XYZ file of N, CA and C in Angstrom:
618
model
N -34.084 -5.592 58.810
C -34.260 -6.289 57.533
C -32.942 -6.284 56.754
N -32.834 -7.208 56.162
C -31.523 -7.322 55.039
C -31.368 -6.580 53.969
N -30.493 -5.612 54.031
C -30.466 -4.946 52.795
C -29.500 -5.169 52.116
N -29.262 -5.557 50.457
C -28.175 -5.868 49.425
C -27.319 -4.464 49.795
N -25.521 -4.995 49.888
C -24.459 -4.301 49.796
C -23.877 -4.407 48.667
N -23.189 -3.125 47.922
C -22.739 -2.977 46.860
C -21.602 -4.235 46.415
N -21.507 -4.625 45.772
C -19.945 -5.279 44.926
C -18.532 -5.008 45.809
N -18.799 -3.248 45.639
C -17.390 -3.189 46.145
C -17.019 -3.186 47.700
N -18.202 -3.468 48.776
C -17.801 -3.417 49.735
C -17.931 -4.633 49.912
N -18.748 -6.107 49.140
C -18.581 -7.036 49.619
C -16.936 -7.919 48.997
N -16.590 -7.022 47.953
C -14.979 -7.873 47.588
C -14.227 -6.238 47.491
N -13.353 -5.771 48.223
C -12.648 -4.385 48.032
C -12.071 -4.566 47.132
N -10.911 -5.911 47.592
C -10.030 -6.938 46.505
C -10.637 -7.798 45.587
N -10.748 -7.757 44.624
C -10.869 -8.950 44.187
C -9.613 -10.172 43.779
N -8.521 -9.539 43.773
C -7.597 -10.399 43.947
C -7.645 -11.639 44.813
N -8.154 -11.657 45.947
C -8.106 -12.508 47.243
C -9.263 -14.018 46.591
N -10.077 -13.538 45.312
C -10.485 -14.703 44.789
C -9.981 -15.609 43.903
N -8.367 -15.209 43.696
C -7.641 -16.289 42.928
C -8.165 -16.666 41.707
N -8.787 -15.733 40.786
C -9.508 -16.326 39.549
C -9.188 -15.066 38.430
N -10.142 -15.545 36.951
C -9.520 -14.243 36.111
C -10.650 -14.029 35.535
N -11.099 -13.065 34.743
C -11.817 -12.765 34.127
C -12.688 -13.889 33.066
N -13.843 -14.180 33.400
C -14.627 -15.192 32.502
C -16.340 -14.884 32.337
N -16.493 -14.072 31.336
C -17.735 -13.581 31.309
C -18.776 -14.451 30.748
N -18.727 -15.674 29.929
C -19.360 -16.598 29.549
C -20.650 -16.829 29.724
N -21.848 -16.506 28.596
C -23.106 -16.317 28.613
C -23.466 -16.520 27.156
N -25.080 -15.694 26.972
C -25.642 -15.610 26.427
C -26.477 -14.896 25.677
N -26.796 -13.499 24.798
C -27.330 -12.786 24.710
C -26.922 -11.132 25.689
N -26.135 -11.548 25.994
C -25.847 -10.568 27.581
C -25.720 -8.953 27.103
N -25.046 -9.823 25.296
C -24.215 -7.661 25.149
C -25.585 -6.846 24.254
N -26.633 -8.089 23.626
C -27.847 -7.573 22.366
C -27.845 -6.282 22.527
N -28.024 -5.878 21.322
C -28.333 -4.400 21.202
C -29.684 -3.485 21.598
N -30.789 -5.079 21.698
C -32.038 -4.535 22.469
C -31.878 -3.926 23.965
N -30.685 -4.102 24.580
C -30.801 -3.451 26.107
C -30.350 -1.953 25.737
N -29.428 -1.638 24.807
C -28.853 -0.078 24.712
C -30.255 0.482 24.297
N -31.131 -0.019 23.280
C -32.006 0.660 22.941
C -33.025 1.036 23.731
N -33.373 -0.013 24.810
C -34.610 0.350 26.093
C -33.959 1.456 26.743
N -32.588 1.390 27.048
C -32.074 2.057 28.536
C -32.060 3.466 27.644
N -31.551 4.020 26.084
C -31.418 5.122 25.832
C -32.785 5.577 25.976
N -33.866 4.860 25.828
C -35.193 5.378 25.966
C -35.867 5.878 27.395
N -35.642 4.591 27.549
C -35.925 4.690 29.082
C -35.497 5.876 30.546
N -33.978 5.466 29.782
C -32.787 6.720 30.634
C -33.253 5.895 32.362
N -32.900 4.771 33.080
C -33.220 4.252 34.056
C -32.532 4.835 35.266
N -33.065 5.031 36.271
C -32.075 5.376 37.747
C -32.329 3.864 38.108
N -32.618 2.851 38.062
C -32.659 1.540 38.804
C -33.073 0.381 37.953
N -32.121 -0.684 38.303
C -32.704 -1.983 36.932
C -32.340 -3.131 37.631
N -33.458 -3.774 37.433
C -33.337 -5.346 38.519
C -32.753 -6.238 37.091
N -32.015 -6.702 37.830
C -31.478 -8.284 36.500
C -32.046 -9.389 37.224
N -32.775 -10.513 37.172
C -33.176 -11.802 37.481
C -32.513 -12.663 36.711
N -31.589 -13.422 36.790
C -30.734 -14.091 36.433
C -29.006 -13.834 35.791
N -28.111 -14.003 36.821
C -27.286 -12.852 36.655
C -26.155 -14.390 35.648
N -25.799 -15.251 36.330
C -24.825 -16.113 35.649
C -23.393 -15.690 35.875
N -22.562 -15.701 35.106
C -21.088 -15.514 35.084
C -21.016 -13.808 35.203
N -22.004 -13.289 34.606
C -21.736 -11.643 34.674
C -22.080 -10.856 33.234
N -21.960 -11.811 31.808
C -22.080 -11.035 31.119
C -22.822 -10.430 31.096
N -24.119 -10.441 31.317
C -25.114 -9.334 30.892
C -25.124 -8.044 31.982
N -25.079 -8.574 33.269
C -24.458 -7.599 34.517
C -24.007 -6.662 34.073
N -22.264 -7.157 33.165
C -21.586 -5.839 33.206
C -22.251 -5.241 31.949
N -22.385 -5.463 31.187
C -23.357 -4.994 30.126
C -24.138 -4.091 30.306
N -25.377 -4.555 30.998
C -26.117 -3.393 31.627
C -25.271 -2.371 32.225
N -24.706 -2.439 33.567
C -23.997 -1.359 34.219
C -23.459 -0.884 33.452
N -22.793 -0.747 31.989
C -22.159 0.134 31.450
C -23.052 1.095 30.870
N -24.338 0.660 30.907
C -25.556 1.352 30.087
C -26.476 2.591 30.787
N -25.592 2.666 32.220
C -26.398 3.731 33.100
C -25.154 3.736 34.339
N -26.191 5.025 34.677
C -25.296 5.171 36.212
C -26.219 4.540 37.141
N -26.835 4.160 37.647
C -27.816 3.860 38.655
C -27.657 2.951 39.397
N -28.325 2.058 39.906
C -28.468 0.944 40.883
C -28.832 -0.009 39.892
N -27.950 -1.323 40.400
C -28.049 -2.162 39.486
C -28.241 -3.786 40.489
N -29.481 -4.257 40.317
C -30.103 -5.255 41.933
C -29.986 -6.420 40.986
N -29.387 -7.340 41.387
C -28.652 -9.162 40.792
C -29.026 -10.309 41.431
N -30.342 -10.357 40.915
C -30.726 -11.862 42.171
C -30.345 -12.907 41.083
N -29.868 -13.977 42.006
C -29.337 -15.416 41.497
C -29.197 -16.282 42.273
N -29.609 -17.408 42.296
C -28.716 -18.742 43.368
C -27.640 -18.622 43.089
N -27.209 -19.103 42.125
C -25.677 -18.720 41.133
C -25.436 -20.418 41.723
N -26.285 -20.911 41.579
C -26.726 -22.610 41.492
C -26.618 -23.377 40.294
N -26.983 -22.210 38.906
C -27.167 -23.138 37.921
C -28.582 -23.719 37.973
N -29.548 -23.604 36.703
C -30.626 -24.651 36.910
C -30.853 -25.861 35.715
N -31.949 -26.364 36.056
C -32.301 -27.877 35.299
C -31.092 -27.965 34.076
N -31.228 -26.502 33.382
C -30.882 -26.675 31.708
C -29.565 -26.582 31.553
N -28.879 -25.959 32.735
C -27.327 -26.238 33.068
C -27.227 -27.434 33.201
N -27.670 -27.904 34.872
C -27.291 -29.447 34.855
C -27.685 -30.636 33.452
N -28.078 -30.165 32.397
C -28.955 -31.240 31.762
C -27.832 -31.214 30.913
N -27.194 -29.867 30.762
C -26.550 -29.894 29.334
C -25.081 -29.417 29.922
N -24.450 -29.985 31.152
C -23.038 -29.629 31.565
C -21.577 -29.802 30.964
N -22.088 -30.549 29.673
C -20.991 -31.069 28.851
C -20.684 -30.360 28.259
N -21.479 -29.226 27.843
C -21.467 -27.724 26.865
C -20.425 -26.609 27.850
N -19.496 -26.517 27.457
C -18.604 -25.274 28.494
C -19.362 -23.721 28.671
N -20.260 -23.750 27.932
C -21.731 -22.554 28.102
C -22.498 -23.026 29.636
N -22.356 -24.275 29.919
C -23.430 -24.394 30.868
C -22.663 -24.770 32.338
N -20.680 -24.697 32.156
C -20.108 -25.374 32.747
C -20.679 -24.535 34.717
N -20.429 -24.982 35.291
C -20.932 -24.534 36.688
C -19.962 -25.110 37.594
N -18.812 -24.251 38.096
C -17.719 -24.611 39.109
C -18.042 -24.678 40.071
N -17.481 -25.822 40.705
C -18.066 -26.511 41.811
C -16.844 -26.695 42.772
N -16.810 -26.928 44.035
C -15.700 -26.862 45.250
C -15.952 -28.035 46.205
N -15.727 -28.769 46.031
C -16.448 -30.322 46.863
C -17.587 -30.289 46.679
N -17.964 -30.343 45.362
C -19.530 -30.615 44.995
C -20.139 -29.350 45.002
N -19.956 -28.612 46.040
C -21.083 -27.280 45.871
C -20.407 -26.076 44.642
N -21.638 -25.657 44.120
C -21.527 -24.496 43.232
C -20.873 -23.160 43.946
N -19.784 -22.729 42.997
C -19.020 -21.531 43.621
C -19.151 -20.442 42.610
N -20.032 -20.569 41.319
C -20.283 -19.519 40.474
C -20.394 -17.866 40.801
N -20.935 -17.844 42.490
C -21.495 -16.376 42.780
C -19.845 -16.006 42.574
N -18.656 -16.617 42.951
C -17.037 -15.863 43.285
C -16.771 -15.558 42.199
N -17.442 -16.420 40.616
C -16.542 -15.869 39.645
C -17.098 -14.639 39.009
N -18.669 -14.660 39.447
C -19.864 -13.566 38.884
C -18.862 -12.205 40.000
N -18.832 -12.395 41.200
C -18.278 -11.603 41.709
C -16.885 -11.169 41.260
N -16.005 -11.708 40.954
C -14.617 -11.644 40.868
C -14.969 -10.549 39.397
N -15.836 -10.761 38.089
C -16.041 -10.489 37.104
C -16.266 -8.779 37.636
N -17.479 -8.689 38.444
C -17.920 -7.477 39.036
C -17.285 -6.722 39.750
N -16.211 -7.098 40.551
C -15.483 -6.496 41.442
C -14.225 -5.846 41.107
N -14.027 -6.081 39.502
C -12.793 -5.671 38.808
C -13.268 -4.994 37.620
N -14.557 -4.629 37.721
C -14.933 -3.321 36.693
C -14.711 -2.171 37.509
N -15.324 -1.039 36.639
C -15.755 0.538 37.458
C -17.101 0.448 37.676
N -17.714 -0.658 37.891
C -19.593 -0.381 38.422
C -19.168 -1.285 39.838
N -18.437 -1.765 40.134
C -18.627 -2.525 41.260
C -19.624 -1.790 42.567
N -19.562 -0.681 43.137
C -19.979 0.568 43.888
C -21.209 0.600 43.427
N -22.176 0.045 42.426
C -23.354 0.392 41.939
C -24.050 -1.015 41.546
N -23.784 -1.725 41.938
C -24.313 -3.148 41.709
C -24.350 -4.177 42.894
N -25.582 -4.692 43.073
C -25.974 -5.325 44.593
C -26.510 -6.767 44.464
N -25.722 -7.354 44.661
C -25.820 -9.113 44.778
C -27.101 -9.264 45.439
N -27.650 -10.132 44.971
C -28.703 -10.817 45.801
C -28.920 -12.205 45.666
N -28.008 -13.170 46.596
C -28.216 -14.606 46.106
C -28.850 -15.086 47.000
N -30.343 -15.491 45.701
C -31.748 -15.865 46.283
C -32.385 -16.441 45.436
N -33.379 -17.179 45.779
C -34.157 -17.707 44.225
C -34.705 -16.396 43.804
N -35.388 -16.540 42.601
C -36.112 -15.114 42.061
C -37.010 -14.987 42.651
N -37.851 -15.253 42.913
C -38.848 -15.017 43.747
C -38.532 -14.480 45.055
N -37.914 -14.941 46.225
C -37.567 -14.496 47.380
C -36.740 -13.328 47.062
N -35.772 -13.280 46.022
C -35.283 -11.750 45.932
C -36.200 -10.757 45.599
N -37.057 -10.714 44.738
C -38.116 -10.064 44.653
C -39.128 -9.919 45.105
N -39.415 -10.707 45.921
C -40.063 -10.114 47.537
C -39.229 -9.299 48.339
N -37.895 -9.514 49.062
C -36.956 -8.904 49.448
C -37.050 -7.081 48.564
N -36.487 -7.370 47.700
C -36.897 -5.679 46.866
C -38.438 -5.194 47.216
N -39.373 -5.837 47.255
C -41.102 -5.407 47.252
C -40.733 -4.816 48.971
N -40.294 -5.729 49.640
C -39.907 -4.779 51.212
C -39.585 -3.873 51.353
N -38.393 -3.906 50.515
C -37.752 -2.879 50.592
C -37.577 -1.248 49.840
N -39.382 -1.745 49.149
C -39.841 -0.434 48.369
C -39.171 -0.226 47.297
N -38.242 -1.139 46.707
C -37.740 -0.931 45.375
C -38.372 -0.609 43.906
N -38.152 0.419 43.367
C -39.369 0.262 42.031
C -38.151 0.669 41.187
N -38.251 -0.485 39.866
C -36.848 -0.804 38.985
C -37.828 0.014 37.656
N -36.825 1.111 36.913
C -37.373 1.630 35.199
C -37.739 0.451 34.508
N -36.180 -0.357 34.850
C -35.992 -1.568 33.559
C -36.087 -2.720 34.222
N -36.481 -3.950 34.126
C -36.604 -5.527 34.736
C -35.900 -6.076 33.716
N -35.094 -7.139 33.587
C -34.463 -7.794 32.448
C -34.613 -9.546 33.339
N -35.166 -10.248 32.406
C -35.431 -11.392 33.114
C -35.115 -12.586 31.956
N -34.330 -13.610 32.902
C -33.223 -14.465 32.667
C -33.079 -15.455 33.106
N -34.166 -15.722 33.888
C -33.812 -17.014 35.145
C -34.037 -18.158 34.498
N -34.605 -19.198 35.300
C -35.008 -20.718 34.733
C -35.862 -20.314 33.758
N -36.136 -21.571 32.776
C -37.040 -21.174 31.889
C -38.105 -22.440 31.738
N -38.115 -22.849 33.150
C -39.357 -23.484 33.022
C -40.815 -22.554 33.432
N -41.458 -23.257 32.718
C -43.027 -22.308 32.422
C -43.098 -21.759 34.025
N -43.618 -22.225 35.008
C -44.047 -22.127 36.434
C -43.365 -21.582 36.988
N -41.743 -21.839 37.004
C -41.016 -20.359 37.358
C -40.954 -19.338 37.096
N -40.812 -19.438 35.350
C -41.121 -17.975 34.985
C -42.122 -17.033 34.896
N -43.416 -17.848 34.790
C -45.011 -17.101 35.463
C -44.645 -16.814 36.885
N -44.247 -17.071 37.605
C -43.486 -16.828 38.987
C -43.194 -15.585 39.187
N -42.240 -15.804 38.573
C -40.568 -14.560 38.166
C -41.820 -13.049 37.839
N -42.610 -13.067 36.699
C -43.248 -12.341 35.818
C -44.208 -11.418 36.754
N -45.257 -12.509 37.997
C -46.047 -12.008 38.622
C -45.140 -11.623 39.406
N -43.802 -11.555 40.509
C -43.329 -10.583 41.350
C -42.442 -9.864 41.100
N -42.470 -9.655 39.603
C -41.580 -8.409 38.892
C -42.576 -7.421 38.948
N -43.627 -7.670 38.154
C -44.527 -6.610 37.511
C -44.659 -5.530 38.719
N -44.755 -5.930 40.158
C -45.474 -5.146 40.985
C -44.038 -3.887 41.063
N -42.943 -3.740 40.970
C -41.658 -3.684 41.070
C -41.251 -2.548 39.887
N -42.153 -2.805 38.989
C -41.819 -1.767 37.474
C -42.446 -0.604 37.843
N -41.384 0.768 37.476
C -42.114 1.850 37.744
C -42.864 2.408 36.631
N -43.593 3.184 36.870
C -44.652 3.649 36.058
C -43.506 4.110 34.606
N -44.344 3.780 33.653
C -43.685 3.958 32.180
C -42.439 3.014 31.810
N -41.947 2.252 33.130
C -40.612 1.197 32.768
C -41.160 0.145 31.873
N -40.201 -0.983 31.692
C -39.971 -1.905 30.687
C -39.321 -2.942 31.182
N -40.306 -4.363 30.501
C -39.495 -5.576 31.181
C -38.982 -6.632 30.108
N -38.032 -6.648 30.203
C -37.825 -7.560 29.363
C -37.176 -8.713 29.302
N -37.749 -9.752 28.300
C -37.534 -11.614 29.209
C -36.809 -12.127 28.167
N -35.493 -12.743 28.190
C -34.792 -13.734 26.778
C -35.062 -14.857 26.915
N -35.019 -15.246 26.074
C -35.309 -16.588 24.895
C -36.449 -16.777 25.298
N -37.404 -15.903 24.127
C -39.102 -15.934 24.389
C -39.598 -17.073 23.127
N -38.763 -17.496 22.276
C -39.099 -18.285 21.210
C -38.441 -19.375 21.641
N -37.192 -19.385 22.096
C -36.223 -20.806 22.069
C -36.504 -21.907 23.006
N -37.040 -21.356 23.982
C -37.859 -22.159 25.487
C -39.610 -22.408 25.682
N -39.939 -23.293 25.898
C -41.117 -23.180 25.468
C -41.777 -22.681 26.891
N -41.357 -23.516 27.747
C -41.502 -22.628 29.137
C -41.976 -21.009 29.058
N -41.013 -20.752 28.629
C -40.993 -18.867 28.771
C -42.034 -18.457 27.770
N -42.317 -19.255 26.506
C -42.939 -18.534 25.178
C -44.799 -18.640 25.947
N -44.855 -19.463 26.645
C -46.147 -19.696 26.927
C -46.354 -18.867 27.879
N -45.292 -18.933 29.234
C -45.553 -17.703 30.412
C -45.852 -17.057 30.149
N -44.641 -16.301 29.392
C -45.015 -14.805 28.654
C -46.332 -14.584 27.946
N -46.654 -15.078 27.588
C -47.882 -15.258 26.471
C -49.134 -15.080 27.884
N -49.205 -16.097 28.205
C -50.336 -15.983 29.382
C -50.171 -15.098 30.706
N -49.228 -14.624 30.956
C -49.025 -13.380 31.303
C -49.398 -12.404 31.162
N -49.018 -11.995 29.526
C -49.524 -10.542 29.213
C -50.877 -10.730 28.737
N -51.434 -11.553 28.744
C -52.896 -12.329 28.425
C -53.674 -11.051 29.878
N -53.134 -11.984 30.598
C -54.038 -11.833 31.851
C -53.459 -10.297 32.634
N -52.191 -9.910 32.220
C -52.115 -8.126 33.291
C -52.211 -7.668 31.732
N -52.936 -7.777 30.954
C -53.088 -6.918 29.951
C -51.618 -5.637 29.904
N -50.951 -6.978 28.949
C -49.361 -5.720 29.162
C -49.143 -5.853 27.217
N -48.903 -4.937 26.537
C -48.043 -4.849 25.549
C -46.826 -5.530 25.247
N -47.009 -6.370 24.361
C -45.910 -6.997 24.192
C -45.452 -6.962 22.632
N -44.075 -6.976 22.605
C -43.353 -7.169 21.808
C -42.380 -7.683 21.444
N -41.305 -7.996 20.478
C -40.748 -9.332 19.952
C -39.753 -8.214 19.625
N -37.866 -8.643 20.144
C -36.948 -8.256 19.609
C -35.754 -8.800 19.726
N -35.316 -9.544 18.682
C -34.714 -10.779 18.501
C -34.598 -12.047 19.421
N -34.124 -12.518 20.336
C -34.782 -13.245 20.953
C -35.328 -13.132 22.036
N -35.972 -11.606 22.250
C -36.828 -10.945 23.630
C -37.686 -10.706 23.281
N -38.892 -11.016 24.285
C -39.836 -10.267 24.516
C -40.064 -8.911 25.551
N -40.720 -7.908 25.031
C -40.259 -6.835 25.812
C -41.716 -6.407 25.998
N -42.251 -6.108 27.930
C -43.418 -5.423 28.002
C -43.423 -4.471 28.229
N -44.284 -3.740 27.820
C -44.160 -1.910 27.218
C -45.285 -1.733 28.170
N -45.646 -0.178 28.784
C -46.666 -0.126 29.539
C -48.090 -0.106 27.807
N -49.187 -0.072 28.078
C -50.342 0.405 27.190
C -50.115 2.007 27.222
């Protein structure tokens, strides 16, 4: 079976990717992640939607542990819709998306590189991949598309994945309507605690 290799053994160099530092995101540094992880204190945290890196390195500075990064690193709908915005820009190499080199290049030139494990996959298939592989994450931080059906998606093959007493938490639970409804009918139906912190929703065990 396939198992995710760290950062630093898949780029030793990162030099050899000819690029520079570009962390470009969204919400990535909020102060709601220091506050879960001091609580929490996590040995393992899945990110579902990784992007350029900001929130990546963000997290990894927030623990020592294992840090699991599923992404196409494709870009979705709300990138392509809105590519004119340099927030949504998505580098491309004869047409195809090359985002995972700069997410990598970003990762491979911190001190977490050794503790952080690529997984470029849709969310779903990476998180089956982890369910194989017996992974159970403190913290879930979820980021991906934010259309409704993906992210009810995303939500049902996280949950199985959270360890007992962890915490999941999903951005832009107000700004997307997609996500505000998932979420909503989600914690409807696994009867999960939810709560509102600035633009996250965060599920707490009962």
């Amino acid at each position: 079976m396939y198992k995710p290799k760290p950062v630093s053994e898949l780029c030793p160099d990162p030099a050899v990717l000819g690029l520079s530092r570009d962390t470009r995101g969204w919400n990535g540094t909020h102060p709601v992640f220091a506050e879960y992880f001091n609580s929490v204190q996590p040995d393992v945290v899945i990110e579902v939607g990784s992007w350029y890196g900001q929130g990546t390195l963000h997290l990894a500075s927030l623990f020592g542990g294992e840090l699991y990064c599923i992404d196409t690193w494709l870009g979705g709908i709300d990138h392509l819709m809105n590519e004119g915005r340099s927030e949504n820009h998505v580098p491309r190499k004869h047409g195809y998306p090359t985002l995972f080199n700069q997410w990598l290049y970003n990762v491979a030139s911190s001190p977490h590189a050794g503790r952080v494990f690529p997984i470029p996959q849709t969310s779903v298939d990476g998180l089956r991949l982890l369910s194989h592989l017996e992974v159970k994450a403190d913290i879930i931080v979820i980021d991906g598309s934010h259309q409704y059906l993906d992210v009810y998606a995303d939500l049902q093959h996280a949950l199985p994945l959270l360890a007992n007493g962890g915490v999941m938490i999903m951005d832009d639970f107000r700004s997307h309507k997609g996500v505000f409804h998932a979420v909503l009918r989600f914690a409807h139906e696994a009867d999960l605690k939810l709560r509102e912190n600035g633009p996250f929703a965060i599920f707490t065990p009962r």
